[in-house]
Structures are given as structure tokens and as C-alpha cells.
Amino acid sequence: MSRVLITGITGQDGGYLAERLLAEGDEVHGMVHSGDDAAAGFLAGHPGIALHDGDLGDSAGLSRVVEAVGPDEIYNLGGISSVAFSWEQPVLTAELSGVAAAVVFQSALQLQERAGRRVAVVQASSSEIFGDAAESPQDEETPVRPVSPYGAAKAYAHHIAGVYRSRGLHVASCILFNHESPRRPTTFVTRKITSAAARIGLTGTGVLSLGNLDARRDWGWAPDYVDAMVRAARHESPDDFVVATGTSHSVSDFVRSAFPRVGIEDLPAHLETDEAFVRPVDAPELVGNATKARREPQLRPTLSFEEIVDRRVDHDLATLGEGG
Ligand code: GDD
């Protein structure tokens, strides 16, 4: 049994991770900040998890949580997760998604040295670190070249993970490409599309407004990526691992797969583009080469792109149908 600390436990990945580790008999602790409205509901739905007050922006408090829990494993999933929002709050993004990682690593190293046992850390890195990528697909050696405040913050966290690894901390940086589930909020494009498809499919009316339809992303299934993070934490040697499916689709491909699922074939009648959703800079294509993660910590994608789209649309249809 491992004692595990998760930052960002109330997010999509944090929830799947906590459920998986609890089911395996691990002792699960999560850090939540006082303004996290999801915390009370999360605790009610997940008895057995210990929640600790802490804020990624408060270095001393964050260190105290690591110290108090004394974990064997830390998963640093917290921070700003929306690339779009990072353009509105670049400094906050740098603090929560960048600098806080250094605090986690430093606290873990101190704990490791004091306790005389390994403290394994997983940093949830992101394909956004590659930005306007020098090559396609991207792997662990692809130059880091972010084009968004979010990508720059994650790039710092990714680099400082390497620094602490060279100091003897068992820190794996999992470079996660887009990964989706019904737990995604509608601020992300896939959920925005599937919830609109369900609504328009049920009512026969409505228009979906999107930004850049040409962006290509490598969309995987979130529980698979959580599995990869656990494998990376427990792998004998810490490293950087690209976690991806290896296939990219455009935003308009996603729309073209989702709408027919609800019986809508006339896309132009229900789709428009709106400049408000276009980012100042948007990486044109992010698609990962996960050969290393498949070989070593043994990432195994379980769902295809089409299955992911279908499951998501079906979920939103069912939810909307139940709500009347
Ligand atoms: N959100 C959103 N809303 N995105 C849109 C829209 C829209 O209306 N229209 C087009 N897009 C495009 C974005 O410009 C981007 O190219 C793509 O859809 C995906 O956007 P998001 O779903 O918001 O995800 P993301 O790629 O920016 O970020 C996600 O993946 C990263 C890994 O690459 C997040 O999960 C990040 O936390 C994660 O690191």
C-alpha cells in the first residue's frame, strides 16, 4: 500500500486517479484550496480520501502539506488547465502551473532525504510545451517551444523536473497530449462539441460557435493517461514520457464525427465560427509519438478516436435526456 498525495484531485484526472488508487488499497490524500467549490462534493462522493487545505500559490503552505502527509508518491496535477484562460491570467498561470512544481519537487526531495526512502513524483506535463512544434509527431527529444502562457509555465515545470531528477529525485514528467472523458467541462472543445451535438440532436435547433476549426490535436481517453502516470511513478527509472495515441484529428473532424451520431448531417446549418474563441496563437498540430511510454511504463490506449467521440456524445445525450 502506498501513501499518495494528489494536487488537483478535484479535476478530471485527479478524480480518475484517486478512484483507481483507492480501489487498489492505497491511502489517498488530496490538496484542495479554500475556493475550490468542487471539494465538498468530491469528498462526499469519495469517502476514504483525506483532503488537506493548501494552495499551489502558497509555497510555504504547499510544503507543509507535503511534510504533514509524508507521501510515498506525489502526483502534481494541479494548476491552470485551460490554455485559453492562461491568456487572460498569464502570471497566475506561471505561478500555479509552473513555479508550484518546483516547490513540490523541493519538498519531495527534502522529505526523501529526511525519511531516507524514495519519494516518487509525477509531473503532469503537457503537449503544449511543444507549441509551434519543430517536428511531427513530437517525442521526448522534440525541442520545447511553447506558444501560450500555459505552455511556457508547463515548460518551466518540465525543465525543473529534469533538474530535480538529476539531484536524485524520482520524478517522471508525463507529457500528456489532450485526453478526454465525460468529466471534461464545456470550456474544452470536445465537451463543448458533444454537449452541443446532444442538445441540437434532441431539439433539432441551435448553433455551435467555435474558434479555430483547423487545429489538429491527439485526443486520447483520460483513464488511460491516468494509468500511464501510475505506471510512470512506479517504473524503475524516472524519465520523460510522451503519453499520446499517435493520431491527430482536426476540431472540424471532431464535429463531423459527433453530429451524425445524433442524426444531424447538415453541419453548415448548425455550425459557425466566432473570433471570440480564436486564441492569439494556437499550435497548429500536436500529435505524440508514445513509443517510449508503450515500451517502458507500458501505456496502452484502450479506445479509438471514434469510440471516444461516440461515448462522449452518448453520455451527453443520456444526461440531457434524463434532465428532460
Ligand atoms: N476550448 C475551445 N473552445 N477550444 C477551441 C474552440 C472553442 O470554442 N474552438 C476551437 N478550439 C481549439 C483550440 O484553439 C485548440 O486548438 C483545440 O480546440 C483544443 O482546445 P481545448 O479543448 O481547449 O484544449 P487545449 O488543447 O487547449 O488544452 C488541453 O490539452 C492540453 C494538452 O495538449 C488541456 O487539457 C490542457 O490542460 C492540456 O495540457
mmCIF file of C-alpha atoms and ligand atoms in Angstrom:
data_model
loop_
_atom_site.group_PDB
_atom_site.id
_atom_site.type_symbol
_atom_site.label_atom_id
_atom_site.label_comp_id
_atom_site.label_asym_id
_atom_site.label_seq_id
_atom_site.Cartn_x
_atom_site.Cartn_y
_atom_site.Cartn_z
ATOM 1 C CA MET A 1 0.000 0.000 0.000
ATOM 2 C CA SER A 2 1.320 3.433 -0.924
ATOM 3 C CA ARG A 3 0.512 6.756 0.681
ATOM 4 C CA VAL A 4 -0.260 9.118 -2.174
ATOM 5 C CA LEU A 5 -0.698 12.898 -2.377
ATOM 6 C CA ILE A 6 -2.529 14.384 -5.369
ATOM 7 C CA THR A 7 -2.642 18.082 -6.225
ATOM 8 C CA GLY A 8 -5.583 18.930 -8.472
ATOM 9 C CA ILE A 9 -7.550 15.995 -7.057
ATOM 10 C CA THR A 10 -10.946 17.506 -7.954
ATOM 11 C CA GLY A 11 -10.088 17.773 -11.661
ATOM 12 C CA GLN A 12 -10.777 15.211 -14.400
ATOM 13 C CA ASP A 13 -7.510 13.295 -13.980
ATOM 14 C CA GLY A 14 -7.377 13.739 -10.205
ATOM 15 C CA GLY A 15 -10.768 12.069 -9.808
ATOM 16 C CA TYR A 16 -9.913 9.081 -12.008
ATOM 17 C CA LEU A 17 -6.550 8.732 -10.301
ATOM 18 C CA ALA A 18 -7.973 8.893 -6.781
ATOM 19 C CA GLU A 19 -10.638 6.288 -7.626
ATOM 20 C CA ARG A 20 -8.098 3.934 -9.132
ATOM 21 C CA LEU A 21 -5.641 4.193 -6.236
ATOM 22 C CA LEU A 22 -8.379 3.816 -3.622
ATOM 23 C CA ALA A 23 -9.633 0.688 -5.383
ATOM 24 C CA GLU A 24 -6.116 -0.723 -5.215
ATOM 25 C CA GLY A 25 -5.974 -0.099 -1.463
ATOM 26 C CA ASP A 26 -3.692 2.919 -1.444
ATOM 27 C CA GLU A 27 -4.021 5.701 1.131
ATOM 28 C CA VAL A 28 -5.103 8.733 -0.869
ATOM 29 C CA HIS A 29 -4.626 12.357 0.169
ATOM 30 C CA GLY A 30 -5.578 15.379 -1.891
ATOM 31 C CA MET A 31 -4.731 19.048 -1.652
ATOM 32 C CA VAL A 32 -7.596 21.490 -2.220
ATOM 33 C CA HIS A 33 -7.732 25.260 -1.869
ATOM 34 C CA SER A 34 -10.429 27.040 0.072
ATOM 35 C CA GLY A 35 -12.045 28.469 -3.079
ATOM 36 C CA ASP A 36 -12.465 25.042 -4.697
ATOM 37 C CA ASP A 37 -16.253 24.663 -4.860
ATOM 38 C CA ALA A 38 -15.877 21.062 -6.031
ATOM 39 C CA ALA A 39 -14.108 19.945 -2.830
ATOM 40 C CA ALA A 40 -17.141 19.245 -0.618
ATOM 41 C CA GLY A 41 -18.964 17.300 -3.336
ATOM 42 C CA PHE A 42 -15.789 15.424 -4.182
ATOM 43 C CA LEU A 43 -15.290 14.328 -0.596
ATOM 44 C CA ALA A 44 -18.916 13.207 -0.307
ATOM 45 C CA GLY A 45 -18.513 11.102 -3.440
ATOM 46 C CA HIS A 46 -15.160 9.682 -2.396
ATOM 47 C CA PRO A 47 -15.221 8.733 1.279
ATOM 48 C CA GLY A 48 -11.855 7.456 2.371
ATOM 49 C CA ILE A 49 -9.877 10.290 0.831
ATOM 50 C CA ALA A 50 -8.190 12.767 3.159
ATOM 51 C CA LEU A 51 -8.354 16.346 1.888
ATOM 52 C CA HIS A 52 -5.859 18.973 3.046
ATOM 53 C CA ASP A 53 -6.193 22.726 2.675
ATOM 54 C CA GLY A 54 -3.430 24.178 0.596
ATOM 55 C CA ASP A 55 -2.823 26.475 -2.328
ATOM 56 C CA LEU A 56 -0.355 25.969 -5.141
ATOM 57 C CA GLY A 57 0.305 29.717 -4.951
ATOM 58 C CA ASP A 58 1.382 29.479 -1.298
ATOM 59 C CA SER A 59 4.810 27.824 -1.297
ATOM 60 C CA ALA A 60 5.123 27.517 2.487
ATOM 61 C CA GLY A 61 1.640 26.028 2.822
ATOM 62 C CA LEU A 62 2.268 23.595 -0.034
ATOM 63 C CA SER A 63 5.494 22.403 1.612
ATOM 64 C CA ARG A 64 3.646 21.943 4.903
ATOM 65 C CA VAL A 65 1.067 19.687 3.222
ATOM 66 C CA VAL A 66 3.839 17.512 1.722
ATOM 67 C CA GLU A 67 5.515 17.388 5.131
ATOM 68 C CA ALA A 68 2.298 16.558 7.000
ATOM 69 C CA VAL A 69 1.212 13.787 4.611
ATOM 70 C CA GLY A 70 4.683 12.252 4.162
ATOM 71 C CA PRO A 71 3.699 10.534 0.880
ATOM 72 C CA ASP A 72 5.459 7.737 -0.999
ATOM 73 C CA GLU A 73 4.109 9.178 -4.255
ATOM 74 C CA ILE A 74 3.050 12.658 -5.313
ATOM 75 C CA TYR A 75 1.052 13.403 -8.471
ATOM 76 C CA ASN A 76 1.279 17.091 -9.351
ATOM 77 C CA LEU A 77 -1.861 17.565 -11.448
ATOM 78 C CA GLY A 78 -2.971 20.938 -10.106
ATOM 79 C CA GLY A 79 -2.781 24.380 -11.671
ATOM 80 C CA ILE A 80 -4.469 26.206 -14.527
ATOM 81 C CA SER A 81 -5.561 23.640 -17.116
ATOM 82 C CA SER A 82 -7.160 25.906 -19.707
ATOM 83 C CA VAL A 83 -4.829 27.233 -22.396
ATOM 84 C CA ALA A 84 -7.445 29.841 -23.343
ATOM 85 C CA PHE A 85 -7.679 31.104 -19.739
ATOM 86 C CA SER A 86 -3.887 31.366 -19.498
ATOM 87 C CA TRP A 87 -4.005 34.254 -21.993
ATOM 88 C CA GLU A 88 -6.212 36.140 -19.510
ATOM 89 C CA GLN A 89 -4.124 35.254 -16.436
ATOM 90 C CA PRO A 90 -0.521 34.655 -17.556
ATOM 91 C CA VAL A 91 1.097 35.466 -14.207
ATOM 92 C CA LEU A 92 -1.278 33.304 -12.174
ATOM 93 C CA THR A 93 -0.696 30.519 -14.705
ATOM 94 C CA ALA A 94 3.078 30.857 -14.295
ATOM 95 C CA GLU A 95 2.719 30.617 -10.518
ATOM 96 C CA LEU A 96 0.279 27.708 -10.319
ATOM 97 C CA SER A 97 1.266 25.629 -13.346
ATOM 98 C CA GLY A 98 4.985 26.490 -13.333
ATOM 99 C CA VAL A 99 6.616 27.651 -10.109
ATOM 100 C CA ALA A 100 4.485 25.450 -7.838
ATOM 101 C CA ALA A 101 6.059 22.371 -9.433
ATOM 102 C CA ALA A 102 9.469 23.472 -8.146
ATOM 103 C CA VAL A 103 8.006 23.747 -4.645
ATOM 104 C CA VAL A 104 6.558 20.233 -4.917
ATOM 105 C CA PHE A 105 9.908 18.812 -6.103
ATOM 106 C CA GLN A 106 11.922 20.646 -3.434
ATOM 107 C CA SER A 107 9.535 19.489 -0.690
ATOM 108 C CA ALA A 108 9.651 15.915 -2.005
ATOM 109 C CA LEU A 109 13.452 15.929 -2.075
ATOM 110 C CA GLN A 110 13.617 17.226 1.498
ATOM 111 C CA LEU A 111 11.161 14.545 2.611
ATOM 112 C CA GLN A 112 13.175 11.882 0.785
ATOM 113 C CA GLU A 113 16.416 12.979 2.431
ATOM 114 C CA ARG A 114 14.883 13.246 5.889
ATOM 115 C CA ALA A 115 12.934 9.967 5.730
ATOM 116 C CA GLY A 116 15.676 8.039 3.947
ATOM 117 C CA ARG A 117 13.225 6.455 1.472
ATOM 118 C CA ARG A 118 12.200 7.084 -2.101
ATOM 119 C CA VAL A 119 9.548 9.702 -2.772
ATOM 120 C CA ALA A 120 8.279 9.281 -6.355
ATOM 121 C CA VAL A 121 6.782 12.294 -8.119
ATOM 122 C CA VAL A 122 4.809 12.560 -11.359
ATOM 123 C CA GLN A 123 4.617 15.927 -13.053
ATOM 124 C CA ALA A 124 1.610 16.280 -15.364
ATOM 125 C CA SER A 125 3.404 17.948 -18.251
ATOM 126 C CA SER A 126 1.661 18.883 -21.482
ATOM 127 C CA SER A 127 2.000 18.700 -25.244
ATOM 128 C CA GLU A 128 1.548 22.499 -25.165
ATOM 129 C CA ILE A 129 5.264 22.708 -24.277
ATOM 130 C CA PHE A 130 5.988 21.884 -27.940
ATOM 131 C CA GLY A 131 3.825 24.743 -29.235
ATOM 132 C CA ASP A 132 4.747 25.523 -32.814
ATOM 133 C CA ALA A 133 6.460 22.155 -32.953
ATOM 134 C CA ALA A 134 9.702 21.710 -34.824
ATOM 135 C CA GLU A 135 8.675 18.217 -35.921
ATOM 136 C CA SER A 136 5.659 15.969 -36.101
ATOM 137 C CA PRO A 137 4.933 13.718 -34.291
ATOM 138 C CA GLN A 138 6.566 15.005 -31.135
ATOM 139 C CA ASP A 139 8.573 12.807 -28.797
ATOM 140 C CA GLU A 140 10.659 13.293 -25.664
ATOM 141 C CA GLU A 141 13.519 14.829 -27.692
ATOM 142 C CA THR A 142 11.407 17.391 -29.585
ATOM 143 C CA PRO A 143 12.558 20.954 -28.760
ATOM 144 C CA VAL A 144 10.410 22.703 -26.171
ATOM 145 C CA ARG A 145 8.953 25.772 -27.914
ATOM 146 C CA PRO A 146 5.706 26.922 -26.256
ATOM 147 C CA VAL A 147 3.388 29.468 -27.884
ATOM 148 C CA SER A 148 0.982 30.111 -24.975
ATOM 149 C CA PRO A 149 1.407 31.330 -21.377
ATOM 150 C CA TYR A 150 0.145 27.896 -20.300
ATOM 151 C CA GLY A 151 2.727 26.143 -22.470
ATOM 152 C CA ALA A 152 5.514 28.372 -21.113
ATOM 153 C CA ALA A 153 4.514 27.656 -17.500
ATOM 154 C CA LYS A 154 4.376 23.913 -18.196
ATOM 155 C CA ALA A 155 7.740 24.144 -19.974
ATOM 156 C CA TYR A 156 9.326 25.577 -16.821
ATOM 157 C CA ALA A 157 7.793 22.789 -14.711
ATOM 158 C CA HIS A 158 9.001 20.191 -17.223
ATOM 159 C CA HIS A 159 12.557 21.550 -17.163
ATOM 160 C CA ILE A 160 12.728 21.865 -13.379
ATOM 161 C CA ALA A 161 11.534 18.247 -13.113
ATOM 162 C CA GLY A 162 14.666 17.291 -15.061
ATOM 163 C CA VAL A 163 16.794 19.403 -12.713
ATOM 164 C CA TYR A 164 15.433 17.630 -9.616
ATOM 165 C CA ARG A 165 15.751 14.229 -11.316
ATOM 166 C CA SER A 166 19.450 14.902 -11.742
ATOM 167 C CA ARG A 167 19.601 15.697 -7.997
ATOM 168 C CA GLY A 168 18.275 12.219 -7.180
ATOM 169 C CA LEU A 169 14.511 12.752 -7.009
ATOM 170 C CA HIS A 170 12.425 10.034 -8.700
ATOM 171 C CA VAL A 171 10.413 12.465 -10.823
ATOM 172 C CA ALA A 172 8.712 11.375 -14.032
ATOM 173 C CA SER A 173 7.422 14.080 -16.357
ATOM 174 C CA CYS A 174 4.478 12.697 -18.310
ATOM 175 C CA ILE A 175 3.969 14.836 -21.409
ATOM 176 C CA LEU A 176 0.220 14.390 -21.704
ATOM 177 C CA PHE A 177 -1.439 15.078 -25.029
ATOM 178 C CA ASN A 178 -5.158 16.003 -24.983
ATOM 179 C CA HIS A 179 -7.166 13.437 -23.058
ATOM 180 C CA GLU A 180 -10.882 13.476 -22.686
ATOM 181 C CA SER A 181 -13.790 11.975 -20.772
ATOM 182 C CA PRO A 182 -17.369 12.845 -19.828
ATOM 183 C CA ARG A 183 -15.862 14.698 -16.860
ATOM 184 C CA ARG A 184 -14.432 17.424 -19.092
ATOM 185 C CA PRO A 185 -16.054 20.824 -18.581
ATOM 186 C CA THR A 186 -17.547 22.576 -21.627
ATOM 187 C CA THR A 187 -14.679 25.082 -21.575
ATOM 188 C CA PHE A 188 -12.734 22.433 -23.522
ATOM 189 C CA VAL A 189 -13.591 21.963 -27.150
ATOM 190 C CA THR A 190 -14.536 18.272 -27.169
ATOM 191 C CA ARG A 191 -17.132 18.624 -24.397
ATOM 192 C CA LYS A 192 -18.385 21.835 -25.963
ATOM 193 C CA ILE A 193 -18.962 19.928 -29.196
ATOM 194 C CA THR A 194 -20.542 16.802 -27.691
ATOM 195 C CA SER A 195 -22.874 18.712 -25.375
ATOM 196 C CA ALA A 196 -23.973 20.968 -28.269
ATOM 197 C CA ALA A 197 -24.462 17.939 -30.533
ATOM 198 C CA ALA A 198 -26.662 16.297 -27.891
ATOM 199 C CA ARG A 199 -28.718 19.464 -27.405
ATOM 200 C CA ILE A 200 -29.146 20.132 -31.116
ATOM 201 C CA GLY A 201 -29.823 16.448 -31.782
ATOM 202 C CA LEU A 202 -32.608 16.370 -29.202
ATOM 203 C CA THR A 203 -34.211 19.701 -30.083
ATOM 204 C CA GLY A 204 -33.396 19.921 -33.797
ATOM 205 C CA THR A 205 -32.330 23.562 -33.372
ATOM 206 C CA GLY A 206 -29.314 25.540 -32.255
ATOM 207 C CA VAL A 207 -25.909 26.663 -33.486
ATOM 208 C CA LEU A 208 -22.475 25.724 -32.170
ATOM 209 C CA SER A 209 -19.901 28.570 -32.203
ATOM 210 C CA LEU A 210 -16.277 27.528 -32.322
ATOM 211 C CA GLY A 211 -12.886 29.152 -32.883
ATOM 212 C CA ASN A 212 -10.069 27.523 -34.864
ATOM 213 C CA LEU A 213 -11.573 24.533 -36.693
ATOM 214 C CA ASP A 214 -8.278 23.564 -38.334
ATOM 215 C CA ALA A 215 -6.280 22.916 -35.142
ATOM 216 C CA ARG A 216 -5.239 19.270 -35.011
ATOM 217 C CA ARG A 217 -4.929 17.505 -31.676
ATOM 218 C CA ASP A 218 -4.129 13.993 -30.484
ATOM 219 C CA TRP A 219 -7.189 13.106 -28.413
ATOM 220 C CA GLY A 220 -6.955 10.144 -26.035
ATOM 221 C CA TRP A 221 -9.046 8.643 -23.260
ATOM 222 C CA ALA A 222 -8.326 10.189 -19.810
ATOM 223 C CA PRO A 223 -8.372 6.960 -17.727
ATOM 224 C CA ASP A 224 -5.633 5.545 -19.999
ATOM 225 C CA TYR A 225 -3.477 8.592 -19.266
ATOM 226 C CA VAL A 226 -4.028 8.237 -15.523
ATOM 227 C CA ASP A 227 -2.931 4.613 -15.845
ATOM 228 C CA ALA A 228 0.227 5.785 -17.635
ATOM 229 C CA MET A 229 1.005 8.211 -14.803
ATOM 230 C CA VAL A 230 0.735 5.464 -12.175
ATOM 231 C CA ARG A 231 2.989 3.235 -14.276
ATOM 232 C CA ALA A 232 5.485 6.086 -14.676
ATOM 233 C CA ALA A 233 5.565 6.711 -10.905
ATOM 234 C CA ARG A 234 6.236 3.030 -10.258
ATOM 235 C CA HIS A 235 8.641 2.484 -13.135
ATOM 236 C CA GLU A 236 12.153 1.627 -12.013
ATOM 237 C CA SER A 237 13.776 4.669 -13.654
ATOM 238 C CA PRO A 238 12.192 8.121 -13.696
ATOM 239 C CA ASP A 239 12.145 9.830 -17.062
ATOM 240 C CA ASP A 240 10.184 11.978 -19.512
ATOM 241 C CA PHE A 241 7.349 10.087 -21.227
ATOM 242 C CA VAL A 242 5.129 11.229 -24.077
ATOM 243 C CA VAL A 243 1.601 9.937 -23.414
ATOM 244 C CA ALA A 244 -0.418 10.058 -26.636
ATOM 245 C CA THR A 245 -2.289 7.958 -29.181
ATOM 246 C CA GLY A 246 -0.127 8.904 -32.181
ATOM 247 C CA THR A 247 -3.103 10.024 -34.302
ATOM 248 C CA SER A 248 -4.322 13.575 -34.797
ATOM 249 C CA HIS A 249 -7.712 14.891 -35.877
ATOM 250 C CA SER A 250 -8.860 18.441 -36.515
ATOM 251 C CA VAL A 251 -11.521 20.206 -34.495
ATOM 252 C CA SER A 252 -13.778 20.006 -37.554
ATOM 253 C CA ASP A 253 -13.118 16.225 -37.768
ATOM 254 C CA PHE A 254 -14.417 16.002 -34.212
ATOM 255 C CA VAL A 255 -17.562 17.937 -35.154
ATOM 256 C CA ARG A 256 -18.050 15.770 -38.260
ATOM 257 C CA SER A 257 -17.871 12.632 -36.110
ATOM 258 C CA ALA A 258 -20.096 13.897 -33.298
ATOM 259 C CA PHE A 259 -23.052 15.382 -35.174
ATOM 260 C CA PRO A 260 -24.009 12.345 -37.302
ATOM 261 C CA ARG A 261 -24.103 10.347 -34.049
ATOM 262 C CA VAL A 262 -27.219 12.365 -33.130
ATOM 263 C CA GLY A 263 -28.640 12.173 -36.640
ATOM 264 C CA ILE A 264 -27.533 15.638 -37.824
ATOM 265 C CA GLU A 265 -25.948 15.614 -41.279
ATOM 266 C CA ASP A 266 -26.478 19.265 -42.275
ATOM 267 C CA LEU A 267 -23.483 20.703 -40.428
ATOM 268 C CA PRO A 268 -23.424 24.194 -42.024
ATOM 269 C CA ALA A 269 -26.880 24.864 -40.582
ATOM 270 C CA HIS A 270 -25.641 24.263 -37.042
ATOM 271 C CA LEU A 271 -22.010 25.406 -37.029
ATOM 272 C CA GLU A 272 -20.407 28.846 -37.117
ATOM 273 C CA THR A 273 -17.018 30.282 -36.284
ATOM 274 C CA ASP A 274 -16.602 33.128 -33.832
ATOM 275 C CA GLU A 275 -13.408 35.167 -33.434
ATOM 276 C CA ALA A 276 -14.057 35.311 -29.679
ATOM 277 C CA PHE A 277 -12.964 31.673 -29.445
ATOM 278 C CA VAL A 278 -9.828 32.068 -31.566
ATOM 279 C CA ARG A 279 -6.640 32.277 -29.484
ATOM 280 C CA PRO A 280 -3.905 34.884 -30.085
ATOM 281 C CA VAL A 281 -1.621 31.985 -31.090
ATOM 282 C CA ASP A 282 -2.675 28.353 -31.434
ATOM 283 C CA ALA A 283 -0.369 25.409 -32.053
ATOM 284 C CA PRO A 284 -1.409 24.089 -35.489
ATOM 285 C CA GLU A 285 -0.850 20.388 -34.765
ATOM 286 C CA LEU A 286 0.132 18.473 -31.641
ATOM 287 C CA VAL A 287 0.457 14.726 -32.090
ATOM 288 C CA GLY A 288 2.619 12.485 -29.973
ATOM 289 C CA ASN A 289 4.965 9.605 -30.573
ATOM 290 C CA ALA A 290 4.465 7.477 -27.443
ATOM 291 C CA THR A 291 6.822 4.645 -28.422
ATOM 292 C CA LYS A 292 8.885 5.048 -25.273
ATOM 293 C CA ALA A 293 5.899 5.071 -22.896
ATOM 294 C CA ARG A 294 4.463 1.994 -24.607
ATOM 295 C CA ARG A 295 7.744 0.146 -24.262
ATOM 296 C CA GLU A 296 8.661 1.098 -20.696
ATOM 297 C CA PRO A 297 5.782 2.035 -18.382
ATOM 298 C CA GLN A 298 3.520 0.289 -20.900
ATOM 299 C CA LEU A 299 0.875 2.815 -21.778
ATOM 300 C CA ARG A 300 -1.989 1.031 -23.517
ATOM 301 C CA PRO A 301 -4.662 3.126 -25.257
ATOM 302 C CA THR A 302 -7.988 1.347 -24.875
ATOM 303 C CA LEU A 303 -10.303 3.454 -27.070
ATOM 304 C CA SER A 304 -10.053 4.741 -30.643
ATOM 305 C CA PHE A 305 -10.912 8.316 -31.673
ATOM 306 C CA GLU A 306 -14.327 7.193 -32.965
ATOM 307 C CA GLU A 307 -15.105 5.332 -29.738
ATOM 308 C CA ILE A 308 -14.124 8.359 -27.674
ATOM 309 C CA VAL A 309 -16.414 10.640 -29.708
ATOM 310 C CA ASP A 310 -19.315 8.153 -29.580
ATOM 311 C CA ARG A 311 -19.040 7.584 -25.833
ATOM 312 C CA ARG A 312 -18.925 11.296 -25.157
ATOM 313 C CA VAL A 313 -21.916 12.108 -27.357
ATOM 314 C CA ASP A 314 -23.910 9.207 -25.896
ATOM 315 C CA HIS A 315 -23.126 10.379 -22.381
ATOM 316 C CA ASP A 316 -24.260 13.937 -23.126
ATOM 317 C CA LEU A 317 -27.390 12.668 -24.875
ATOM 318 C CA ALA A 318 -28.270 10.484 -21.885
ATOM 319 C CA THR A 319 -27.598 13.293 -19.399
ATOM 320 C CA LEU A 320 -29.679 15.766 -21.365
ATOM 321 C CA GLY A 321 -32.433 13.207 -21.921
ATOM 322 C CA GLU A 322 -32.630 12.455 -18.186
ATOM 323 C CA GLY A 323 -32.840 16.175 -17.439
ATOM 324 C CA GLY A 324 -35.860 16.378 -19.704
HETATM 325 N N1 GDD B 1 -11.760 25.482 -25.723
HETATM 326 C C1 GDD B 1 -12.056 25.716 -27.008
HETATM 327 N N2 GDD B 1 -13.250 26.314 -27.329
HETATM 328 N N3 GDD B 1 -11.176 25.349 -27.969
HETATM 329 C C2 GDD B 1 -11.496 25.576 -29.254
HETATM 330 C C3 GDD B 1 -12.698 26.173 -29.638
HETATM 331 C C4 GDD B 1 -13.621 26.579 -28.631
HETATM 332 O O1 GDD B 1 -14.691 27.110 -28.891
HETATM 333 N N4 GDD B 1 -12.723 26.237 -30.993
HETATM 334 C C5 GDD B 1 -11.604 25.694 -31.438
HETATM 335 N N5 GDD B 1 -10.835 25.301 -30.396
HETATM 336 C C6 GDD B 1 -9.500 24.697 -30.498
HETATM 337 C C7 GDD B 1 -8.435 25.371 -29.653
HETATM 338 O O2 GDD B 1 -7.975 26.576 -30.300
HETATM 339 C C8 GDD B 1 -7.385 24.262 -29.609
HETATM 340 O O3 GDD B 1 -6.611 24.270 -30.780
HETATM 341 C C9 GDD B 1 -8.226 22.979 -29.594
HETATM 342 O O4 GDD B 1 -9.550 23.375 -29.975
HETATM 343 C C10 GDD B 1 -8.282 22.271 -28.252
HETATM 344 O O5 GDD B 1 -8.652 23.217 -27.256
HETATM 345 P P1 GDD B 1 -9.041 22.748 -25.774
HETATM 346 O O6 GDD B 1 -10.041 21.687 -25.802
HETATM 347 O O7 GDD B 1 -9.375 23.983 -25.013
HETATM 348 O O8 GDD B 1 -7.716 22.052 -25.222
HETATM 349 P P2 GDD B 1 -6.189 22.504 -25.310
HETATM 350 O O9 GDD B 1 -5.542 21.703 -26.399
HETATM 351 O O10 GDD B 1 -6.058 23.968 -25.416
HETATM 352 O O11 GDD B 1 -5.609 22.073 -23.904
HETATM 353 C C11 GDD B 1 -5.873 20.776 -23.357
HETATM 354 O O12 GDD B 1 -4.887 19.853 -23.754
HETATM 355 C C12 GDD B 1 -3.580 20.115 -23.275
HETATM 356 C C13 GDD B 1 -2.652 19.036 -23.798
HETATM 357 O O13 GDD B 1 -2.292 19.370 -25.098
HETATM 358 C C14 GDD B 1 -5.921 20.941 -21.826
HETATM 359 O O14 GDD B 1 -6.383 19.738 -21.261
HETATM 360 C C15 GDD B 1 -4.556 21.238 -21.268
HETATM 361 O O15 GDD B 1 -4.617 21.269 -19.844
HETATM 362 C C16 GDD B 1 -3.591 20.150 -21.749
HETATM 363 O O16 GDD B 1 -2.292 20.368 -21.250
#
